[in-house]
mmCIF file of C-alpha atoms in Angstrom:
data_model
loop_
_atom_site.group_PDB
_atom_site.id
_atom_site.type_symbol
_atom_site.label_atom_id
_atom_site.label_comp_id
_atom_site.label_asym_id
_atom_site.label_seq_id
_atom_site.Cartn_x
_atom_site.Cartn_y
_atom_site.Cartn_z
ATOM 1 C CA MET A 1 29.743 0.877 -21.357
ATOM 2 C CA LEU A 2 27.295 1.201 -18.489
ATOM 3 C CA ALA A 3 28.766 1.935 -15.084
ATOM 4 C CA GLN A 4 28.228 -0.718 -12.458
ATOM 5 C CA ILE A 5 25.891 0.074 -9.596
ATOM 6 C CA GLU A 6 26.794 -1.567 -6.340
ATOM 7 C CA PHE A 7 24.859 -1.729 -3.070
ATOM 8 C CA GLU A 8 25.992 -2.656 0.414
ATOM 9 C CA ASN A 9 23.733 -4.394 2.920
ATOM 10 C CA VAL A 10 23.796 -2.027 5.920
ATOM 11 C CA THR A 11 20.819 -3.499 7.814
ATOM 12 C CA ASP A 12 22.990 -4.489 10.770
ATOM 13 C CA LYS A 13 25.007 -1.251 10.759
ATOM 14 C CA ALA A 14 21.778 0.734 10.730
ATOM 15 C CA GLY A 15 20.521 -1.045 13.847
ATOM 16 C CA LEU A 16 17.527 -2.544 12.040
ATOM 17 C CA VAL A 17 18.100 -6.250 12.633
ATOM 18 C CA SER A 18 16.696 -6.343 16.173
ATOM 19 C CA PRO A 19 13.616 -4.094 15.753
ATOM 20 C CA LEU A 20 12.602 -5.906 12.553
ATOM 21 C CA LYS A 21 12.594 -9.380 14.082
ATOM 22 C CA GLY A 22 9.148 -10.944 13.929
ATOM 23 C CA ILE A 23 8.355 -8.963 10.773
ATOM 24 C CA MET A 24 7.127 -10.407 7.510
ATOM 25 C CA GLY A 25 7.413 -7.090 5.719
ATOM 26 C CA HIS A 26 4.597 -6.356 3.306
ATOM 27 C CA GLY A 27 4.427 -2.570 3.402
ATOM 28 C CA ALA A 28 6.978 0.204 3.953
ATOM 29 C CA ALA A 29 7.349 3.950 3.589
ATOM 30 C CA TRP A 30 10.111 6.559 3.920
ATOM 31 C CA GLY A 31 9.604 10.112 5.143
ATOM 32 C CA ASP A 32 11.127 12.779 7.392
ATOM 33 C CA VAL A 33 8.481 12.834 10.115
ATOM 34 C CA ASN A 34 10.235 15.117 12.603
ATOM 35 C CA GLY A 35 11.719 17.686 10.235
ATOM 36 C CA ASP A 36 15.369 17.020 11.040
ATOM 37 C CA GLY A 37 16.336 16.445 7.419
ATOM 38 C CA PHE A 38 16.794 12.682 7.723
ATOM 39 C CA PRO A 39 14.348 10.099 6.303
ATOM 40 C CA ASP A 40 12.531 7.958 8.844
ATOM 41 C CA LEU A 41 11.033 4.525 8.194
ATOM 42 C CA PHE A 42 7.713 2.744 8.612
ATOM 43 C CA VAL A 43 7.644 -1.037 8.181
ATOM 44 C CA GLY A 44 4.352 -2.968 8.186
ATOM 45 C CA ASN A 45 3.965 -6.619 9.127
ATOM 46 C CA PHE A 46 1.772 -9.249 7.435
ATOM 47 C CA ALA A 47 0.925 -10.889 10.754
ATOM 48 C CA ASP A 48 -1.376 -13.822 10.068
ATOM 49 C CA ARG A 49 0.962 -16.809 9.727
ATOM 50 C CA PRO A 50 1.811 -19.408 12.387
ATOM 51 C CA ASP A 51 4.167 -18.127 15.047
ATOM 52 C CA ASP A 52 7.103 -20.217 13.855
ATOM 53 C CA LYS A 53 7.198 -18.176 10.652
ATOM 54 C CA TYR A 54 8.145 -15.124 12.736
ATOM 55 C CA ASN A 55 10.189 -16.800 15.450
ATOM 56 C CA GLN A 56 13.534 -16.540 13.677
ATOM 57 C CA ARG A 57 16.987 -15.242 14.696
ATOM 58 C CA GLY A 58 16.248 -15.615 18.406
ATOM 59 C CA HIS A 59 12.805 -14.005 18.253
ATOM 60 C CA SER A 60 10.113 -15.951 20.186
ATOM 61 C CA ASP A 61 7.068 -13.669 20.529
ATOM 62 C CA GLY A 62 5.281 -14.428 17.283
ATOM 63 C CA PRO A 63 4.416 -11.646 14.848
ATOM 64 C CA ALA A 64 5.505 -8.143 15.802
ATOM 65 C CA PRO A 65 3.392 -5.007 15.262
ATOM 66 C CA ASP A 66 4.026 -2.459 12.539
ATOM 67 C CA LYS A 67 7.104 -0.369 13.350
ATOM 68 C CA LEU A 68 8.044 3.311 13.207
ATOM 69 C CA LEU A 69 11.821 3.820 13.176
ATOM 70 C CA ILE A 70 13.354 7.268 13.613
ATOM 71 C CA ASN A 71 16.611 8.157 11.886
ATOM 72 C CA ASN A 72 19.260 9.168 14.437
ATOM 73 C CA GLY A 73 21.093 11.203 11.823
ATOM 74 C CA ASP A 74 24.163 8.983 11.888
ATOM 75 C CA GLY A 75 22.964 6.142 9.688
ATOM 76 C CA THR A 76 21.196 4.286 12.495
ATOM 77 C CA PHE A 77 17.550 4.061 13.566
ATOM 78 C CA LYS A 78 15.662 3.890 16.839
ATOM 79 C CA GLU A 79 12.252 2.230 17.241
ATOM 80 C CA VAL A 80 9.381 4.311 18.666
ATOM 81 C CA GLU A 81 7.927 1.783 21.070
ATOM 82 C CA ASP A 82 4.881 3.763 22.210
ATOM 83 C CA SER A 83 3.605 4.902 18.805
ATOM 84 C CA PRO A 84 -0.068 4.289 17.888
ATOM 85 C CA VAL A 85 1.094 3.106 14.459
ATOM 86 C CA ARG A 86 2.001 -0.208 16.116
ATOM 87 C CA ILE A 87 -0.942 -2.141 14.691
ATOM 88 C CA THR A 88 -0.678 -5.932 14.609
ATOM 89 C CA GLY A 89 -2.567 -7.074 11.534
ATOM 90 C CA ARG A 90 -2.153 -7.714 7.833
ATOM 91 C CA ASN A 91 -0.451 -4.538 6.660
ATOM 92 C CA SER A 92 0.062 -4.256 2.940
ATOM 93 C CA GLY A 93 0.337 -0.552 2.149
ATOM 94 C CA ALA A 94 1.623 2.673 3.674
ATOM 95 C CA ALA A 95 2.519 6.215 2.692
ATOM 96 C CA PHE A 96 3.774 9.381 4.366
ATOM 97 C CA ALA A 97 2.112 12.543 3.020
ATOM 98 C CA ASP A 98 1.027 15.990 4.164
ATOM 99 C CA PHE A 99 -2.761 15.577 4.039
ATOM 100 C CA ASP A 100 -3.609 18.801 5.897
ATOM 101 C CA ASN A 101 -0.998 21.077 4.257
ATOM 102 C CA ASP A 102 0.534 22.024 7.581
ATOM 103 C CA GLY A 103 4.108 21.274 6.547
ATOM 104 C CA ASP A 104 4.623 17.879 8.218
ATOM 105 C CA LEU A 105 4.092 14.312 7.070
ATOM 106 C CA ASP A 106 1.080 12.310 8.212
ATOM 107 C CA LEU A 107 0.875 8.521 7.795
ATOM 108 C CA VAL A 108 -1.753 6.341 6.145
ATOM 109 C CA THR A 109 -1.626 2.533 6.415
ATOM 110 C CA SER A 110 -3.778 -0.155 4.824
ATOM 111 C CA HIS A 111 -4.626 -3.556 6.298
ATOM 112 C CA GLN A 112 -6.671 -6.535 5.203
ATOM 113 C CA SER A 113 -9.699 -7.332 7.343
ATOM 114 C CA PHE A 114 -11.640 -10.548 7.592
ATOM 115 C CA ASP A 115 -12.802 -12.981 10.267
ATOM 116 C CA GLY A 116 -11.323 -16.163 8.845
ATOM 117 C CA PRO A 117 -10.150 -18.987 11.142
ATOM 118 C CA ALA A 118 -6.828 -18.771 12.918
ATOM 119 C CA TYR A 119 -3.889 -20.624 11.460
ATOM 120 C CA GLU A 120 -3.058 -23.749 13.442
ATOM 121 C CA GLY A 121 -0.290 -23.084 15.941
ATOM 122 C CA THR A 122 -0.960 -19.355 16.062
ATOM 123 C CA GLU A 123 -1.055 -18.172 19.678
ATOM 124 C CA HIS A 124 -1.382 -14.458 18.964
ATOM 125 C CA GLN A 125 -4.496 -14.540 16.774
ATOM 126 C CA ARG A 126 -6.835 -12.470 18.922
ATOM 127 C CA PRO A 127 -4.565 -9.477 19.582
ATOM 128 C CA ARG A 128 -4.070 -9.016 15.841
ATOM 129 C CA THR A 129 -6.421 -6.137 15.308
ATOM 130 C CA GLY A 130 -7.151 -4.648 11.969
ATOM 131 C CA TYR A 131 -8.205 -7.809 10.210
ATOM 132 C CA ASN A 132 -9.354 -10.671 12.393
ATOM 133 C CA VAL A 133 -12.776 -9.873 13.847
ATOM 134 C CA LYS A 134 -15.678 -8.375 11.949
ATOM 135 C CA ASN A 135 -15.999 -4.672 12.810
ATOM 136 C CA GLU A 136 -13.501 -4.920 15.667
ATOM 137 C CA ARG A 137 -10.992 -2.472 14.244
ATOM 138 C CA PRO A 138 -10.617 -0.400 11.069
ATOM 139 C CA ASN A 139 -8.834 -1.855 8.083
ATOM 140 C CA ASN A 140 -7.173 1.441 7.174
ATOM 141 C CA PHE A 141 -5.594 3.944 9.541
ATOM 142 C CA LEU A 142 -4.721 7.624 9.307
ATOM 143 C CA PHE A 143 -2.253 9.110 11.800
ATOM 144 C CA GLU A 144 -1.869 12.865 12.096
ATOM 145 C CA ASN A 145 1.593 14.263 12.750
ATOM 146 C CA ASP A 146 1.604 16.788 15.596
ATOM 147 C CA GLY A 147 4.543 18.605 13.995
ATOM 148 C CA THR A 148 7.241 16.932 16.040
ATOM 149 C CA GLY A 149 7.040 13.389 14.670
ATOM 150 C CA ASN A 150 4.464 12.139 17.160
ATOM 151 C CA PHE A 151 1.353 10.593 15.629
ATOM 152 C CA ILE A 152 -2.311 10.653 16.662
ATOM 153 C CA ASP A 153 -4.813 8.069 15.406
ATOM 154 C CA ILE A 154 -7.584 10.059 13.646
ATOM 155 C CA THR A 155 -9.007 7.173 11.589
ATOM 156 C CA ASP A 156 -12.578 7.629 12.790
ATOM 157 C CA HIS A 157 -12.465 11.398 12.249
ATOM 158 C CA ALA A 158 -11.058 10.923 8.740
ATOM 159 C CA GLY A 159 -13.613 8.328 7.664
ATOM 160 C CA LEU A 160 -11.031 5.820 6.496
ATOM 161 C CA ASP A 161 -12.646 2.664 7.884
ATOM 162 C CA LEU A 162 -14.066 1.058 4.740
ATOM 163 C CA GLY A 163 -16.067 -1.596 6.576
ATOM 164 C CA TRP A 164 -15.925 -5.350 6.541
ATOM 165 C CA PRO A 165 -14.600 -7.055 4.515
ATOM 166 C CA PHE A 166 -11.839 -5.013 2.914
ATOM 167 C CA LEU A 167 -8.621 -6.625 1.698
ATOM 168 C CA GLY A 168 -6.492 -3.506 1.658
ATOM 169 C CA ARG A 169 -3.501 -3.899 -0.635
ATOM 170 C CA ASN A 170 -1.719 -0.675 -1.695
ATOM 171 C CA THR A 171 -2.150 2.980 -0.840
ATOM 172 C CA PHE A 172 -1.778 5.637 -3.533
ATOM 173 C CA VAL A 173 -1.544 9.338 -2.662
ATOM 174 C CA PHE A 174 -2.200 11.990 -5.335
ATOM 175 C CA ASP A 175 -4.332 15.043 -6.078
ATOM 176 C CA TYR A 176 -6.830 13.535 -8.517
ATOM 177 C CA ASP A 177 -8.957 16.692 -8.978
ATOM 178 C CA GLY A 178 -6.327 19.444 -8.811
ATOM 179 C CA ASP A 179 -7.739 21.198 -5.736
ATOM 180 C CA GLY A 180 -4.421 21.303 -3.875
ATOM 181 C CA LEU A 181 -5.309 18.594 -1.350
ATOM 182 C CA LEU A 182 -3.824 15.107 -1.480
ATOM 183 C CA ASP A 183 -6.398 12.372 -2.006
ATOM 184 C CA LEU A 184 -6.234 8.608 -1.447
ATOM 185 C CA LEU A 185 -6.788 5.560 -3.612
ATOM 186 C CA MET A 186 -7.093 2.502 -1.381
ATOM 187 C CA GLN A 187 -6.503 -0.579 -3.497
ATOM 188 C CA GLU A 188 -8.282 -3.817 -2.640
ATOM 189 C CA ASP A 189 -6.877 -7.279 -3.189
ATOM 190 C CA PHE A 190 -9.007 -9.906 -4.922
ATOM 191 C CA VAL A 191 -7.717 -12.923 -2.992
ATOM 192 C CA ALA A 192 -9.874 -15.478 -1.100
ATOM 193 C CA PRO A 193 -11.832 -15.895 1.116
ATOM 194 C CA PHE A 194 -14.191 -13.475 -0.584
ATOM 195 C CA LYS A 195 -13.274 -13.641 -4.294
ATOM 196 C CA SER A 196 -15.209 -10.414 -4.493
ATOM 197 C CA GLY A 197 -13.332 -9.121 -7.483
ATOM 198 C CA GLY A 198 -12.257 -6.232 -5.309
ATOM 199 C CA ASN A 199 -13.755 -2.866 -4.503
ATOM 200 C CA SER A 200 -10.968 -0.277 -4.410
ATOM 201 C CA ARG A 201 -11.974 3.190 -3.236
ATOM 202 C CA LEU A 202 -11.028 6.697 -4.312
ATOM 203 C CA LEU A 203 -11.252 8.977 -1.249
ATOM 204 C CA LYS A 204 -11.423 12.729 -1.779
ATOM 205 C CA ASN A 205 -9.695 14.958 0.736
ATOM 206 C CA LEU A 206 -12.335 17.430 1.948
ATOM 207 C CA GLY A 207 -9.907 19.359 4.132
ATOM 208 C CA SER A 208 -9.532 19.198 7.901
ATOM 209 C CA LEU A 209 -8.330 15.608 7.483
ATOM 210 C CA LYS A 210 -11.750 14.322 6.408
ATOM 211 C CA PHE A 211 -12.275 12.083 3.373
ATOM 212 C CA GLU A 212 -15.270 11.138 1.207
ATOM 213 C CA ASP A 213 -15.671 8.060 -0.983
ATOM 214 C CA VAL A 214 -16.003 9.432 -4.524
ATOM 215 C CA THR A 215 -15.310 6.218 -6.431
ATOM 216 C CA ALA A 216 -18.647 6.295 -8.239
ATOM 217 C CA LYS A 217 -18.563 10.060 -8.812
ATOM 218 C CA ALA A 218 -15.149 9.689 -10.438
ATOM 219 C CA ASN A 219 -16.550 7.112 -12.874
ATOM 220 C CA LEU A 220 -14.363 4.307 -11.528
ATOM 221 C CA PRO A 221 -15.654 0.714 -11.156
ATOM 222 C CA HIS A 222 -17.331 0.381 -7.775
ATOM 223 C CA GLY A 223 -19.429 -1.936 -5.638
ATOM 224 C CA PHE A 224 -18.945 -5.365 -4.105
ATOM 225 C CA ARG A 225 -17.961 -7.879 -6.834
ATOM 226 C CA ASN A 226 -18.031 -5.086 -9.417
ATOM 227 C CA GLY A 227 -15.240 -2.848 -8.223
ATOM 228 C CA LEU A 228 -11.628 -2.394 -9.186
ATOM 229 C CA TYR A 229 -9.018 -4.765 -7.783
ATOM 230 C CA GLY A 230 -5.295 -5.258 -8.072
ATOM 231 C CA LEU A 231 -2.166 -6.708 -6.526
ATOM 232 C CA GLY A 232 -0.193 -3.591 -7.347
ATOM 233 C CA GLY A 233 -0.388 -0.532 -9.479
ATOM 234 C CA VAL A 234 0.871 2.934 -10.226
ATOM 235 C CA VAL A 235 -0.535 6.458 -10.439
ATOM 236 C CA GLY A 236 1.137 8.805 -12.901
ATOM 237 C CA ASP A 237 0.738 10.834 -16.065
ATOM 238 C CA ILE A 238 0.696 8.214 -18.828
ATOM 239 C CA ASN A 239 -0.468 10.517 -21.652
ATOM 240 C CA GLY A 240 1.483 13.706 -20.963
ATOM 241 C CA ASP A 241 -1.429 16.004 -20.059
ATOM 242 C CA THR A 242 -0.042 16.633 -16.520
ATOM 243 C CA TRP A 243 -3.032 14.916 -14.849
ATOM 244 C CA PRO A 244 -2.635 11.670 -12.868
ATOM 245 C CA ASP A 245 -3.860 8.460 -14.463
ATOM 246 C CA ILE A 246 -4.346 5.074 -12.771
ATOM 247 C CA PHE A 247 -3.056 1.639 -13.703
ATOM 248 C CA PHE A 248 -3.829 -1.512 -11.683
ATOM 249 C CA ALA A 249 -1.684 -4.625 -12.158
ATOM 250 C CA HIS A 250 -3.178 -8.112 -12.220
ATOM 251 C CA SER A 251 -6.568 -6.812 -13.324
ATOM 252 C CA CYS A 252 -4.449 -4.803 -15.807
ATOM 253 C CA ARG A 253 -6.828 -1.872 -16.216
ATOM 254 C CA MET A 254 -5.928 1.694 -17.145
ATOM 255 C CA PHE A 255 -8.012 4.749 -16.257
ATOM 256 C CA ILE A 256 -7.227 8.109 -17.850
ATOM 257 C CA SER A 257 -8.039 11.367 -16.097
ATOM 258 C CA ASN A 258 -10.656 13.541 -17.825
ATOM 259 C CA LYS A 259 -9.065 16.540 -16.031
ATOM 260 C CA ASP A 260 -12.312 17.246 -14.203
ATOM 261 C CA GLY A 261 -12.187 14.771 -11.316
ATOM 262 C CA THR A 262 -13.464 11.842 -13.403
ATOM 263 C CA PHE A 263 -11.797 9.052 -15.353
ATOM 264 C CA HIS A 264 -12.427 6.936 -18.429
ATOM 265 C CA GLU A 265 -11.059 3.474 -19.059
ATOM 266 C CA LYS A 266 -8.611 2.977 -21.892
ATOM 267 C CA ILE A 267 -8.116 -0.578 -23.146
ATOM 268 C CA TYR A 268 -4.617 -1.670 -24.094
ATOM 269 C CA GLN A 269 -4.805 -5.116 -25.648
ATOM 270 C CA MET A 270 -1.234 -5.943 -24.639
ATOM 271 C CA VAL A 271 -2.017 -5.610 -20.941
ATOM 272 C CA ASP A 272 -5.500 -7.096 -21.075
ATOM 273 C CA GLU A 273 -5.600 -10.279 -18.993
ATOM 274 C CA LYS A 274 -8.502 -12.504 -18.071
ATOM 275 C CA LEU A 275 -8.989 -14.401 -14.852
ATOM 276 C CA THR A 276 -9.265 -18.177 -15.044
ATOM 277 C CA GLU A 277 -11.909 -20.080 -13.118
ATOM 278 C CA ASP A 278 -9.622 -20.589 -10.140
ATOM 279 C CA GLY A 279 -8.994 -16.850 -9.821
ATOM 280 C CA THR A 280 -5.489 -16.819 -11.286
ATOM 281 C CA THR A 281 -4.044 -15.620 -14.552
ATOM 282 C CA ASN A 282 -1.407 -17.066 -16.836
ATOM 283 C CA SER A 283 0.797 -14.181 -15.764
ATOM 284 C CA ASN A 284 1.564 -15.717 -12.361
ATOM 285 C CA TRP A 285 -0.230 -12.783 -10.698
ATOM 286 C CA THR A 286 1.311 -9.532 -11.919
ATOM 287 C CA CYS A 287 1.911 -7.527 -8.791
ATOM 288 C CA GLY A 288 4.337 -4.611 -8.879
ATOM 289 C CA ALA A 289 4.023 -1.960 -11.578
ATOM 290 C CA ASP A 290 5.584 1.392 -12.429
ATOM 291 C CA PHE A 291 5.670 4.006 -15.176
ATOM 292 C CA GLY A 292 8.943 5.183 -16.706
ATOM 293 C CA ASP A 293 10.354 6.374 -19.993
ATOM 294 C CA ILE A 294 12.338 3.231 -20.765
ATOM 295 C CA ASP A 295 13.153 4.048 -24.388
ATOM 296 C CA ASN A 296 13.785 7.778 -23.794
ATOM 297 C CA ASP A 297 11.173 8.847 -26.332
ATOM 298 C CA GLY A 298 9.425 11.318 -24.045
ATOM 299 C CA ASP A 299 6.435 9.229 -22.986
ATOM 300 C CA MET A 300 5.728 6.774 -20.215
ATOM 301 C CA ASP A 301 6.099 2.989 -20.537
ATOM 302 C CA ILE A 302 4.972 0.287 -18.089
ATOM 303 C CA VAL A 303 7.002 -2.350 -16.272
ATOM 304 C CA MET A 304 5.362 -5.133 -14.273
ATOM 305 C CA GLY A 305 6.651 -7.991 -12.115
ATOM 306 C CA ASP A 306 5.076 -11.237 -10.947
ATOM 307 C CA HIS A 307 3.984 -12.042 -7.403
ATOM 308 C CA LEU A 308 4.784 -15.749 -7.316
ATOM 309 C CA LEU A 309 8.052 -17.607 -7.808
ATOM 310 C CA ASN A 310 8.327 -20.189 -10.548
ATOM 311 C CA ASP A 311 10.828 -21.449 -13.092
ATOM 312 C CA HIS A 312 9.594 -19.105 -15.814
ATOM 313 C CA PRO A 313 8.717 -15.687 -14.328
ATOM 314 C CA ASN A 314 6.665 -13.457 -16.586
ATOM 315 C CA HIS A 315 8.122 -10.062 -15.719
ATOM 316 C CA ARG A 316 7.398 -7.767 -18.611
ATOM 317 C CA ILE A 317 7.887 -4.321 -20.080
ATOM 318 C CA TYR A 318 5.362 -2.548 -22.304
ATOM 319 C CA VAL A 319 6.681 0.280 -24.450
ATOM 320 C CA PHE A 320 4.265 2.876 -25.815
#
């Protein structure tokens, strides 16, 4: 018989109720940013809805900015109120990682950028940088850790602004070419207003916290309306050769590493889905995805979940 796994909701005990008011969480990351042995928390806000969507539980200031919360070491957290990571936009991805190999965790965040009209009843539209005005602010941000848990915005130096428009979705961190430096795969959403089909980017870490777009060099789909899109995905070793492979949910495309910094697409009929004319699939928008050895046979399987809520969710598991 399987042992029961039980969880306790400790949000209030951890002191997270108040700092997370005004948040429609769409991105989050854990990491020990100050080296004290306790995991700290980043929570990103999807801040483009009318104010009343955020004005809950006594909150009245509309959407809040992204938050950095430091672990006090006693099970509670304290918000860093003067951190540059406090961007107010459409955050959808984040990751802590040591991009310069100096022993501390830096932070990368991804936002969606476009200059669409404000929602009716939204008073805080203009301050929401990162998505609302063409070329006003970057859509992706890189923050360097100074070694003590304080962050510095080095987005321009790093070359992470991917221009307008870019519907940043998820952020994947991995060493795609085996050179010892962590690279970035910035996933793009396909959703309106652009219906571009997405143009996700593979960014090679050149060292010194500088990145280069190598999507085309890596033989991945690229270019406006021709690129790779997804609502979720996973990077991992699907074929057991120790090199990272890429799977994007919703577009349901798999790219296998050639072990030389390039990839080739492998078609799996069971995960092949086609878009309908209105931009949706019969899968109710597969969103989350992960690899795992579900049947304990020594190789990786795929699990996917749907984005939207309906009476017949199409969550699925593919066993290889």
